[in-house]
Amino acid sequence: MGGRWQESTSTDRIGVVDPATEQVIGRVPAGTAADIDAAVSAARAALPGWSATEPARRGAVLAAARDLLAARRKEIAATVSAELGAPPAFASAVHVALPTAVLGSFAEIAAEFAFVEKVGNSTVYQEPVGVVGAITPWNYPLHQIVAKVAPALAAGCTVVLKPAENTPLVAQQFAEILDEAGLPAGVFNLVTGLGPVAGQALAEHPDVDLVSFTGSTDVGRRIGAGAGAAVKRVALELGGKSANVVLPGADLAKAVNVGIANVFANSGQTCSAWTRILVDDARYDEAVGIAVEAAAKYRPGDRLGPLISGRQRDRVRGYINRGVEQGARIVAGGPEAPDGMTTGYYVRPTVLADVTPEMTVAQEEIFGPVVVLIRYQDEDDALRIANGTVYGLAGAVWGADEESAVAFARRMDTGQVDINGGRFNPRAPFGGYKQSGVGRELGTHGLAEYLQTKSLQF
Ligand code: NAD
């Protein structure tokens, strides 16, 4: 913090565990409320200088960070593989490439964005919100950091980041990159530590102007309540239970194969994963067969990494058992450990059939390699099922033609929908309807979260 590594006020350390080997691969300071306080002071002190820096110059620092990240991609991918357990190819193709693209997008947006506009006899200025407290999870450890820090810096805010305790090593590397990119001291500050200690101190700090949180609904709800009481801005990204809707006439094989890949990537630890596949009655059995074949390609320890922790592994296995108790049929995988694997927090790639919309496995976020297949009767039934959870983060619609798929997507209560396999767009706003969250990340909508407006009349 404040432009250099500083000792924590505590000597406690958090061990970082490789979930594939269960070995401790590093230790980081368990930051305290006093450490958070010092980091917030550093961010406050740096705010006048950074907020007055020309947006194009702020963009240039982000562009330099993007280039440094690209240059260190092998090392960063190895870190994410080690602390998250992501297979190396996925670590490189997604965990490093995605934040590299997002840094690049905000470098451009900072330079292009109209921070001043004329509205009749007024001049409207978009000014930075101030000091940002960012709290991030472990599932996409660098992407989640960059999706908050890059727009905040582009907007002219200063930041204190508390990354997930399971994946702090890549956060430390990112701090080095920002420093090397020429970011002035104190503009970005990193405090590693536990959620209920360092995270809570940051969320509740009176001198933080905006809290941006990604993680579990329980913690998000508490952070939102605290921010409401303090009348401060808050952004929450809290997961989902997204529907992959295969309309009659759509390419079933493609829809199910892409759907399985979408969930099993990152071992199902993706908030926007399409974990519910909805298929019409006439083609349901065929869809089950395709899903079983697709799941067989995900061998644990090879294409399918472990879960982040023993706790998450047990939680996911508990959900599979719960599904069976409520009448679901395991057609691939299951709650047992994968054959011959005694080490690592692995869960078998699991497909549950005969799932009905009210079952726990159709309602709650499992956050593991588990897909449920739900049968629907007609399009209205499909829509009712798709919209029938408390979440609304993402989704997919596959139709015989684009028009019918778009018409269905427009009726879904969700923030992002991929039409017939549409590609991820790092500039498109990302965020939830309903209990999936508040606010948007990425692109100009993501930038706007970190701005407040002032109008002068003439
Ligand atoms: P979590 O919400 O506990 O952790 C996310 C972040 O919040 C971490 O940095 C953590 O240290 C911090 N945190 C924890 N308690 C806090 C508190 N009281 N005050 C402030 N910060 C706090 O999530 P988890 O326990 O790692 O995962 C549990 C479940 O959450 C998962 O199974 C999944 O369903 C969901 N999840 C969702 C996402 C997502 O992308 N939306 C990411 C991770 C986890």
Coordinates of C-alpha atoms and ligand atoms in Angstrom, one line a residue:
M1 CA 0.0 0.0 0.0
G2 CA 1.1 3.6 -0.6
G3 CA 3.4 2.4 -3.4
R4 CA 5.4 -0.2 -1.5
W5 CA 5.0 -3.5 0.3
Q6 CA 4.3 -2.9 4.0
E7 CA 4.3 -5.3 6.9
S8 CA 0.9 -6.1 8.4
T9 CA 0.2 -5.0 11.9
S10 CA -0.3 -8.8 12.6
T11 CA 2.2 -11.6 12.2
D12 CA -0.5 -14.0 11.4
R13 CA -0.3 -15.7 8.0
I14 CA -2.8 -17.4 5.7
G15 CA -1.6 -20.6 4.0
V16 CA -2.4 -20.8 0.3
V17 CA -3.3 -24.4 -0.7
D18 CA -3.0 -26.0 -4.2
P19 CA -6.4 -27.7 -4.4
A20 CA -4.9 -30.4 -6.8
T21 CA -2.2 -31.5 -4.4
E22 CA -3.6 -30.2 -1.1
Q23 CA -0.1 -28.8 -0.3
V24 CA 0.6 -25.3 1.0
I25 CA 2.3 -23.4 -1.8
G26 CA 2.6 -19.9 -0.2
R27 CA 1.7 -17.7 2.8
V28 CA 0.4 -14.2 2.8
P29 CA -0.3 -11.8 5.6
A30 CA -3.7 -12.0 7.4
G31 CA -4.4 -8.3 7.2
T32 CA -6.2 -6.5 10.1
A33 CA -8.6 -3.7 10.4
A34 CA -5.6 -1.4 11.2
D35 CA -4.0 -2.5 7.8
I36 CA -7.3 -1.7 6.0
D37 CA -7.4 1.7 7.8
A38 CA -3.8 2.5 6.6
A39 CA -4.7 1.4 3.0
V40 CA -7.8 3.6 2.9
S41 CA -5.8 6.6 4.2
A42 CA -3.2 6.0 1.4
A43 CA -6.1 5.8 -1.2
R44 CA -7.7 9.0 0.2
A45 CA -4.3 10.8 0.0
A46 CA -3.8 9.7 -3.6
L47 CA -7.3 10.7 -4.7
P48 CA -6.8 14.4 -5.6
G49 CA -3.8 13.7 -7.8
W50 CA -5.3 10.7 -9.6
S51 CA -8.8 12.2 -10.1
A52 CA -7.2 15.3 -11.7
T53 CA -5.0 13.2 -14.0
E54 CA -6.1 13.4 -17.7
P55 CA -8.3 10.4 -18.6
A56 CA -6.0 9.7 -21.5
R57 CA -3.0 9.4 -19.2
R58 CA -5.0 7.1 -16.9
G59 CA -5.8 5.0 -20.0
A60 CA -2.1 4.9 -20.9
V61 CA -1.3 3.4 -17.5
L62 CA -3.9 0.7 -18.0
A63 CA -2.5 0.0 -21.5
A64 CA 1.0 -0.4 -20.0
A65 CA -0.5 -2.8 -17.3
R66 CA -2.2 -4.8 -20.1
D67 CA 1.2 -5.1 -21.9
L68 CA 3.0 -6.2 -18.8
L69 CA 0.3 -8.7 -18.0
A70 CA 0.6 -10.1 -21.5
A71 CA 4.4 -10.3 -21.1
R72 CA 4.1 -12.2 -17.9
R73 CA 1.2 -14.5 -19.0
K74 CA 3.0 -17.8 -18.5
E75 CA 3.9 -17.0 -15.0
I76 CA 0.5 -15.6 -14.1
A77 CA -1.3 -18.6 -15.7
A78 CA 1.0 -20.9 -13.6
T79 CA 0.0 -19.0 -10.4
V80 CA -3.7 -19.4 -11.2
S81 CA -3.2 -23.0 -11.9
A82 CA -1.5 -23.5 -8.6
E83 CA -3.8 -21.6 -6.3
L84 CA -7.2 -22.3 -8.0
G85 CA -6.4 -25.6 -9.6
A86 CA -7.4 -24.5 -13.1
P87 CA -6.0 -26.8 -15.9
P88 CA -3.1 -24.9 -17.6
A89 CA -4.8 -24.5 -20.9
F90 CA -7.9 -22.9 -19.3
A91 CA -5.7 -20.8 -17.0
S92 CA -3.9 -19.3 -20.0
A93 CA -6.9 -19.1 -22.4
V94 CA -9.3 -17.6 -19.9
H95 CA -7.8 -16.6 -16.5
V96 CA -5.1 -14.6 -18.2
A97 CA -6.4 -13.7 -21.6
L98 CA -9.7 -12.3 -20.3
P99 CA -8.3 -9.8 -17.8
T100 CA -5.7 -8.8 -20.4
A101 CA -8.6 -8.0 -22.8
V102 CA -10.5 -6.2 -20.1
L103 CA -7.5 -4.0 -19.2
G104 CA -7.2 -3.2 -22.9
S105 CA -10.8 -2.3 -23.2
F106 CA -10.7 0.2 -20.2
A107 CA -7.4 1.7 -21.6
E108 CA -9.5 2.6 -24.7
I109 CA -12.6 3.6 -22.8
A110 CA -10.7 6.0 -20.6
A111 CA -9.3 7.7 -23.6
E112 CA -12.6 7.9 -25.6
F113 CA -15.3 8.4 -22.9
A114 CA -17.1 11.7 -22.8
F115 CA -16.5 12.8 -19.2
V116 CA -18.1 16.2 -20.0
E117 CA -21.3 16.8 -22.0
K118 CA -23.6 19.8 -22.7
V119 CA -27.3 19.4 -21.8
G120 CA -29.1 22.6 -22.8
N121 CA -27.8 25.4 -20.6
S122 CA -25.9 22.9 -18.4
T123 CA -22.4 21.3 -18.5
V124 CA -22.5 17.9 -17.0
Y125 CA -19.3 16.5 -15.5
Q126 CA -18.8 12.8 -14.8
E127 CA -16.5 12.7 -11.7
P128 CA -15.0 9.8 -9.9
V129 CA -16.9 8.5 -6.9
G130 CA -13.8 8.6 -4.7
V131 CA -12.2 5.8 -2.7
V132 CA -13.3 2.3 -3.8
G133 CA -13.3 -0.8 -1.6
A134 CA -13.1 -3.9 -3.8
I135 CA -13.7 -7.4 -2.4
T136 CA -13.3 -10.3 -4.8
P137 CA -13.8 -14.1 -4.9
W138 CA -11.5 -16.9 -5.9
N139 CA -13.3 -18.4 -8.9
Y140 CA -11.9 -16.1 -11.6
P141 CA -9.3 -14.5 -9.3
L142 CA -7.6 -12.1 -11.7
H143 CA -10.6 -11.3 -13.9
Q144 CA -12.7 -10.4 -10.9
I145 CA -10.0 -8.0 -9.7
V146 CA -9.5 -6.4 -13.1
A147 CA -13.3 -6.1 -13.7
K148 CA -13.4 -3.7 -10.7
V149 CA -9.9 -2.1 -10.5
A150 CA -9.6 -1.2 -14.2
P151 CA -12.9 0.8 -14.5
A152 CA -12.3 2.4 -11.1
L153 CA -8.9 3.6 -12.2
A154 CA -10.2 4.7 -15.6
A155 CA -12.8 6.7 -13.8
G156 CA -10.2 8.5 -11.6
C157 CA -11.0 6.6 -8.4
T158 CA -8.4 5.2 -6.0
V159 CA -8.8 1.6 -4.7
V160 CA -8.3 -0.7 -1.8
L161 CA -8.5 -4.4 -2.8
K162 CA -9.2 -7.3 -0.5
P163 CA -8.9 -10.4 -2.7
A164 CA -10.1 -13.9 -1.7
E165 CA -8.0 -15.6 0.9
N166 CA -7.7 -18.8 -1.3
T167 CA -6.2 -16.9 -4.3
P168 CA -4.1 -14.0 -3.1
L169 CA -0.9 -14.8 -5.0
V170 CA -2.2 -13.6 -8.4
A171 CA -3.4 -10.4 -6.7
Q172 CA 0.1 -9.7 -5.5
Q173 CA 1.4 -10.2 -9.0
F174 CA -1.2 -7.8 -10.3
A175 CA -0.1 -5.2 -7.7
E176 CA 3.5 -5.5 -9.0
I177 CA 2.2 -5.0 -12.6
L178 CA 0.3 -1.8 -11.7
D179 CA 3.3 -0.4 -9.9
E180 CA 5.6 -1.2 -12.9
A181 CA 3.0 0.3 -15.3
G182 CA 3.6 3.7 -13.6
L183 CA 0.5 4.0 -11.3
P184 CA 1.3 6.7 -8.7
A185 CA 1.8 5.5 -5.1
G186 CA -1.4 5.0 -3.1
V187 CA -3.8 4.9 -6.1
F188 CA -4.0 1.1 -5.8
N189 CA -3.6 -0.7 -2.4
L190 CA -3.8 -4.4 -1.7
V191 CA -4.6 -5.9 1.7
T192 CA -4.7 -9.7 1.9
G193 CA -6.7 -11.2 4.7
L194 CA -9.8 -13.1 5.8
G195 CA -13.3 -12.0 4.8
P196 CA -14.8 -11.5 8.3
V197 CA -11.7 -9.5 9.4
A198 CA -10.1 -7.5 6.5
G199 CA -13.1 -7.8 4.2
Q200 CA -15.6 -6.6 6.8
A201 CA -13.3 -3.8 7.9
L202 CA -13.1 -2.6 4.3
A203 CA -16.8 -2.9 3.6
E204 CA -17.6 -0.9 6.8
H205 CA -14.9 1.7 6.6
P206 CA -16.5 5.2 6.8
D207 CA -13.9 6.7 4.4
V208 CA -14.7 4.3 1.6
D209 CA -17.1 5.9 -0.9
L210 CA -18.2 2.8 -2.9
V211 CA -18.0 -0.9 -2.1
S212 CA -17.9 -3.3 -5.0
F213 CA -18.3 -7.0 -4.0
T214 CA -18.4 -10.3 -5.9
G215 CA -19.1 -13.5 -4.0
S216 CA -21.8 -15.3 -2.0
T217 CA -25.3 -14.0 -1.6
D218 CA -25.1 -14.1 2.2
V219 CA -22.1 -11.8 2.4
G220 CA -23.4 -9.6 -0.4
R221 CA -26.7 -9.1 1.4
R222 CA -24.9 -8.0 4.6
I223 CA -22.6 -5.6 2.6
G224 CA -25.5 -4.2 0.8
A225 CA -27.4 -3.6 4.1
G226 CA -24.3 -1.9 5.6
A227 CA -23.8 0.3 2.6
G228 CA -27.5 1.3 2.7
A229 CA -27.3 2.3 6.3
A230 CA -24.2 4.4 5.6
V231 CA -25.7 5.9 2.4
K232 CA -22.8 4.8 0.2
R233 CA -22.7 3.4 -3.2
V234 CA -22.5 -0.4 -3.6
A235 CA -22.2 -2.9 -6.5
L236 CA -22.9 -6.6 -5.9
E237 CA -22.3 -9.6 -8.1
L238 CA -23.8 -12.6 -6.4
G239 CA -24.0 -15.6 -8.6
G240 CA -26.8 -17.3 -10.4
K241 CA -28.7 -20.4 -11.6
S242 CA -28.7 -19.6 -15.3
A243 CA -30.9 -21.4 -17.8
N244 CA -29.8 -22.9 -21.1
V245 CA -33.0 -23.0 -23.1
V246 CA -33.1 -25.2 -26.1
L247 CA -36.2 -24.3 -28.1
P248 CA -37.9 -26.9 -30.4
G249 CA -36.2 -26.8 -33.8
A250 CA -32.8 -25.7 -32.4
D251 CA -29.6 -27.7 -33.0
L252 CA -29.9 -29.9 -29.9
A253 CA -26.4 -31.5 -30.1
K254 CA -24.7 -28.1 -30.3
A255 CA -26.8 -26.6 -27.6
V256 CA -26.1 -29.4 -25.2
N257 CA -22.4 -29.8 -26.0
V258 CA -21.7 -26.1 -25.7
G259 CA -23.9 -26.1 -22.5
I260 CA -21.9 -28.9 -20.9
A261 CA -18.6 -27.1 -21.8
N262 CA -20.0 -23.9 -20.4
V263 CA -20.6 -25.5 -17.0
F264 CA -17.6 -27.8 -16.7
A265 CA -15.1 -25.1 -17.6
N266 CA -13.6 -23.9 -14.3
S267 CA -15.1 -27.0 -12.7
G268 CA -18.5 -25.3 -12.5
Q269 CA -17.2 -22.5 -10.4
T270 CA -18.6 -19.8 -12.7
C271 CA -21.4 -17.5 -11.4
S272 CA -22.8 -17.1 -14.9
A273 CA -22.7 -20.8 -15.8
W274 CA -25.8 -22.2 -17.6
T275 CA -26.4 -24.9 -14.9
R276 CA -30.0 -25.7 -16.0
I277 CA -30.5 -27.2 -19.4
L278 CA -34.2 -26.9 -20.5
V279 CA -35.4 -29.2 -23.2
D280 CA -38.8 -29.9 -24.7
D281 CA -40.5 -33.2 -23.8
A282 CA -40.1 -34.6 -27.3
R283 CA -36.3 -34.4 -27.4
Y284 CA -35.6 -34.7 -23.6
D285 CA -34.3 -38.3 -23.8
E286 CA -32.1 -37.5 -26.7
A287 CA -30.7 -34.5 -24.8
V288 CA -29.8 -36.7 -21.9
G289 CA -27.8 -39.1 -24.1
I290 CA -25.9 -36.2 -25.6
A291 CA -25.1 -34.7 -22.2
V292 CA -23.8 -38.0 -20.9
E293 CA -21.5 -38.4 -23.9
A294 CA -20.3 -34.8 -23.5
A295 CA -19.6 -35.2 -19.8
A296 CA -17.5 -38.3 -20.4
K297 CA -14.9 -36.0 -22.1
Y298 CA -14.2 -34.2 -18.8
R299 CA -11.7 -36.4 -16.9
P300 CA -10.9 -35.1 -13.4
G301 CA -7.3 -34.2 -13.1
D302 CA -7.0 -33.5 -16.8
R303 CA -9.7 -31.3 -18.5
L304 CA -11.6 -31.0 -15.2
G305 CA -9.7 -29.3 -12.3
P306 CA -10.5 -29.7 -8.6
L307 CA -12.8 -27.4 -6.6
I308 CA -11.2 -24.7 -4.6
S309 CA -11.4 -26.4 -1.2
G310 CA -12.4 -29.5 0.7
R311 CA -15.4 -27.5 2.0
Q312 CA -16.6 -26.6 -1.5
R313 CA -16.1 -30.2 -2.6
D314 CA -18.2 -31.5 0.3
R315 CA -20.9 -28.9 -0.3
V316 CA -21.2 -29.9 -4.0
R317 CA -21.3 -33.6 -3.2
G318 CA -24.0 -32.8 -0.7
Y319 CA -26.1 -31.1 -3.4
I320 CA -25.8 -34.2 -5.6
N321 CA -27.1 -36.4 -2.8
R322 CA -29.9 -33.9 -2.1
G323 CA -30.9 -34.1 -5.8
V324 CA -31.1 -37.9 -5.6
E325 CA -33.1 -37.8 -2.4
Q326 CA -35.6 -35.5 -4.1
G327 CA -36.0 -37.8 -7.1
A328 CA -33.3 -36.7 -9.6
R329 CA -31.5 -39.5 -11.6
I330 CA -27.7 -39.5 -11.9
V331 CA -26.9 -40.2 -15.5
A332 CA -23.2 -39.2 -15.3
G333 CA -20.8 -38.7 -12.4
G334 CA -22.1 -38.8 -8.9
P335 CA -21.1 -37.9 -5.3
E336 CA -18.2 -40.5 -4.9
A337 CA -14.6 -39.5 -5.4
P338 CA -13.4 -40.0 -9.0
D339 CA -11.8 -43.4 -9.5
G340 CA -8.3 -43.7 -8.1
M341 CA -8.1 -40.1 -7.0
T342 CA -7.2 -39.9 -3.3
T343 CA -5.7 -36.4 -3.4
G344 CA -7.2 -33.2 -4.6
Y345 CA -10.6 -31.7 -4.1
Y346 CA -12.2 -33.3 -7.2
V347 CA -15.8 -33.9 -8.0
R348 CA -17.0 -36.1 -10.8
P349 CA -18.5 -34.3 -13.8
T350 CA -22.2 -34.9 -13.0
V351 CA -25.4 -34.8 -15.0
L352 CA -28.7 -35.1 -13.2
A353 CA -31.8 -36.0 -15.2
D354 CA -35.5 -36.0 -14.3
V355 CA -35.0 -32.8 -12.4
T356 CA -38.1 -30.7 -11.7
P357 CA -38.1 -27.0 -11.3
E358 CA -38.8 -26.9 -7.5
M359 CA -35.9 -29.3 -6.5
T360 CA -33.0 -27.8 -4.6
V361 CA -30.6 -28.7 -7.4
A362 CA -32.8 -26.6 -9.8
Q363 CA -33.0 -23.6 -7.4
E364 CA -29.7 -23.1 -5.6
E365 CA -26.2 -22.3 -6.9
I366 CA -24.2 -25.5 -6.6
F367 CA -20.8 -24.0 -7.8
G368 CA -19.4 -27.3 -9.0
P369 CA -19.4 -29.5 -12.1
V370 CA -23.1 -30.4 -11.9
V371 CA -25.7 -29.9 -14.7
V372 CA -29.4 -30.5 -14.3
L373 CA -31.7 -31.3 -17.2
I374 CA -35.3 -30.1 -16.9
R375 CA -38.1 -31.0 -19.2
Y376 CA -40.6 -28.4 -20.4
Q377 CA -44.0 -28.8 -22.3
D378 CA -44.2 -25.6 -24.4
E379 CA -42.4 -22.2 -24.6
D380 CA -44.5 -20.6 -21.9
D381 CA -43.6 -23.4 -19.6
A382 CA -39.9 -23.0 -20.6
L383 CA -40.1 -19.3 -19.8
R384 CA -41.8 -19.9 -16.4
I385 CA -39.0 -22.4 -15.5
A386 CA -36.2 -20.2 -16.8
N387 CA -37.5 -17.3 -14.8
G388 CA -38.4 -19.4 -11.8
T389 CA -35.4 -18.9 -9.5
V390 CA -34.4 -15.9 -7.3
Y391 CA -31.4 -15.4 -9.6
G392 CA -31.0 -13.7 -13.0
L393 CA -27.4 -13.4 -14.1
A394 CA -27.0 -15.0 -17.5
G395 CA -28.5 -17.6 -19.8
A396 CA -28.5 -19.0 -23.3
V397 CA -31.3 -19.5 -25.9
W398 CA -31.0 -21.8 -28.9
G399 CA -33.7 -21.5 -31.6
A400 CA -34.3 -22.6 -35.1
D401 CA -33.7 -19.0 -36.1
E402 CA -32.2 -15.9 -34.4
E403 CA -35.5 -14.1 -34.4
S404 CA -37.4 -16.7 -32.2
A405 CA -34.4 -17.0 -29.9
V406 CA -34.2 -13.2 -29.4
A407 CA -37.9 -13.0 -28.8
F408 CA -37.6 -15.6 -26.0
A409 CA -34.5 -14.0 -24.6
R410 CA -36.3 -10.6 -24.3
R411 CA -38.8 -12.3 -22.0
M412 CA -36.1 -13.7 -19.6
D413 CA -35.5 -12.0 -16.3
T414 CA -31.7 -12.0 -16.6
G415 CA -28.8 -9.7 -17.4
Q416 CA -27.0 -11.5 -20.2
V417 CA -28.2 -14.0 -22.8
D418 CA -26.1 -15.7 -25.5
I419 CA -28.1 -16.3 -28.6
N420 CA -27.3 -19.6 -30.6
G421 CA -23.8 -19.7 -29.1
G422 CA -23.0 -16.0 -29.2
R423 CA -19.4 -15.2 -28.1
F424 CA -18.5 -13.5 -24.8
N425 CA -18.0 -9.8 -25.3
P426 CA -15.7 -8.1 -22.8
R427 CA -17.3 -4.7 -23.5
A428 CA -20.9 -5.8 -22.9
P429 CA -22.4 -5.0 -19.5
F430 CA -22.3 -7.9 -17.2
G431 CA -24.5 -8.1 -14.1
G432 CA -27.7 -9.4 -12.6
Y433 CA -31.4 -9.1 -12.4
K434 CA -33.2 -10.0 -9.2
Q435 CA -30.9 -11.5 -6.5
S436 CA -28.0 -11.9 -8.8
G437 CA -26.9 -8.4 -7.8
V438 CA -26.9 -4.7 -8.2
G439 CA -24.9 -2.8 -10.8
R440 CA -23.0 -3.7 -14.0
E441 CA -19.4 -4.6 -14.7
L442 CA -17.4 -4.2 -18.0
G443 CA -17.6 -1.7 -20.8
T444 CA -18.9 1.8 -20.4
H445 CA -21.7 0.6 -18.1
G446 CA -19.0 -0.8 -15.8
L447 CA -17.2 2.6 -15.9
A448 CA -20.4 4.4 -15.0
E449 CA -20.6 2.5 -11.7
Y450 CA -17.5 4.5 -10.6
L451 CA -18.7 7.9 -11.7
Q452 CA -21.0 10.5 -10.1
T453 CA -22.5 13.4 -12.1
K454 CA -22.3 17.1 -11.4
S455 CA -24.2 19.7 -13.5
L456 CA -23.3 23.4 -13.8
Q457 CA -25.9 25.7 -15.2
F458 CA -25.1 28.7 -17.3
Ligands
NAD1 P1 -17.6 -15.4 0.1 O1 -18.7 -14.5 -0.3 O2 -17.4 -15.9 1.5 O3 -16.2 -14.7 -0.4 C1 -16.0 -13.8 -1.4 C2 -15.2 -12.6 -0.9 O4 -15.8 -12.0 0.2 C3 -13.8 -13.1 -0.3 O5 -12.8 -12.1 -0.6 C4 -14.0 -13.1 1.2 O6 -12.8 -13.0 1.9 C5 -14.9 -12.0 1.4 N1 -15.7 -12.0 2.6 C6 -16.2 -13.1 3.2 N2 -16.9 -12.8 4.3 C7 -16.9 -11.4 4.4 C8 -17.5 -10.4 5.2 N3 -18.2 -10.8 6.3 N4 -17.3 -9.1 4.9 C9 -16.6 -8.8 3.9 N5 -16.0 -9.6 3.0 C10 -16.2 -10.9 3.2 O7 -17.7 -16.7 -0.9 P2 -17.1 -18.1 -0.6 O8 -17.3 -18.6 0.7 O9 -15.7 -18.1 -1.1 O10 -18.0 -19.0 -1.6 C11 -19.3 -19.5 -1.2 C12 -20.3 -19.5 -2.3 O11 -20.4 -18.2 -2.8 C13 -20.0 -20.4 -3.5 O12 -20.3 -21.7 -3.3 C14 -20.8 -19.8 -4.6 O13 -22.1 -20.2 -4.5 C15 -20.7 -18.3 -4.2 N6 -19.7 -17.6 -5.0 C16 -20.1 -16.8 -6.0 C17 -19.2 -16.1 -6.7 C18 -19.6 -15.2 -7.9 O14 -18.8 -15.1 -8.8 N7 -20.7 -14.6 -7.8 C19 -17.8 -16.3 -6.5 C20 -17.4 -17.1 -5.4 C21 -18.4 -17.7 -4.7

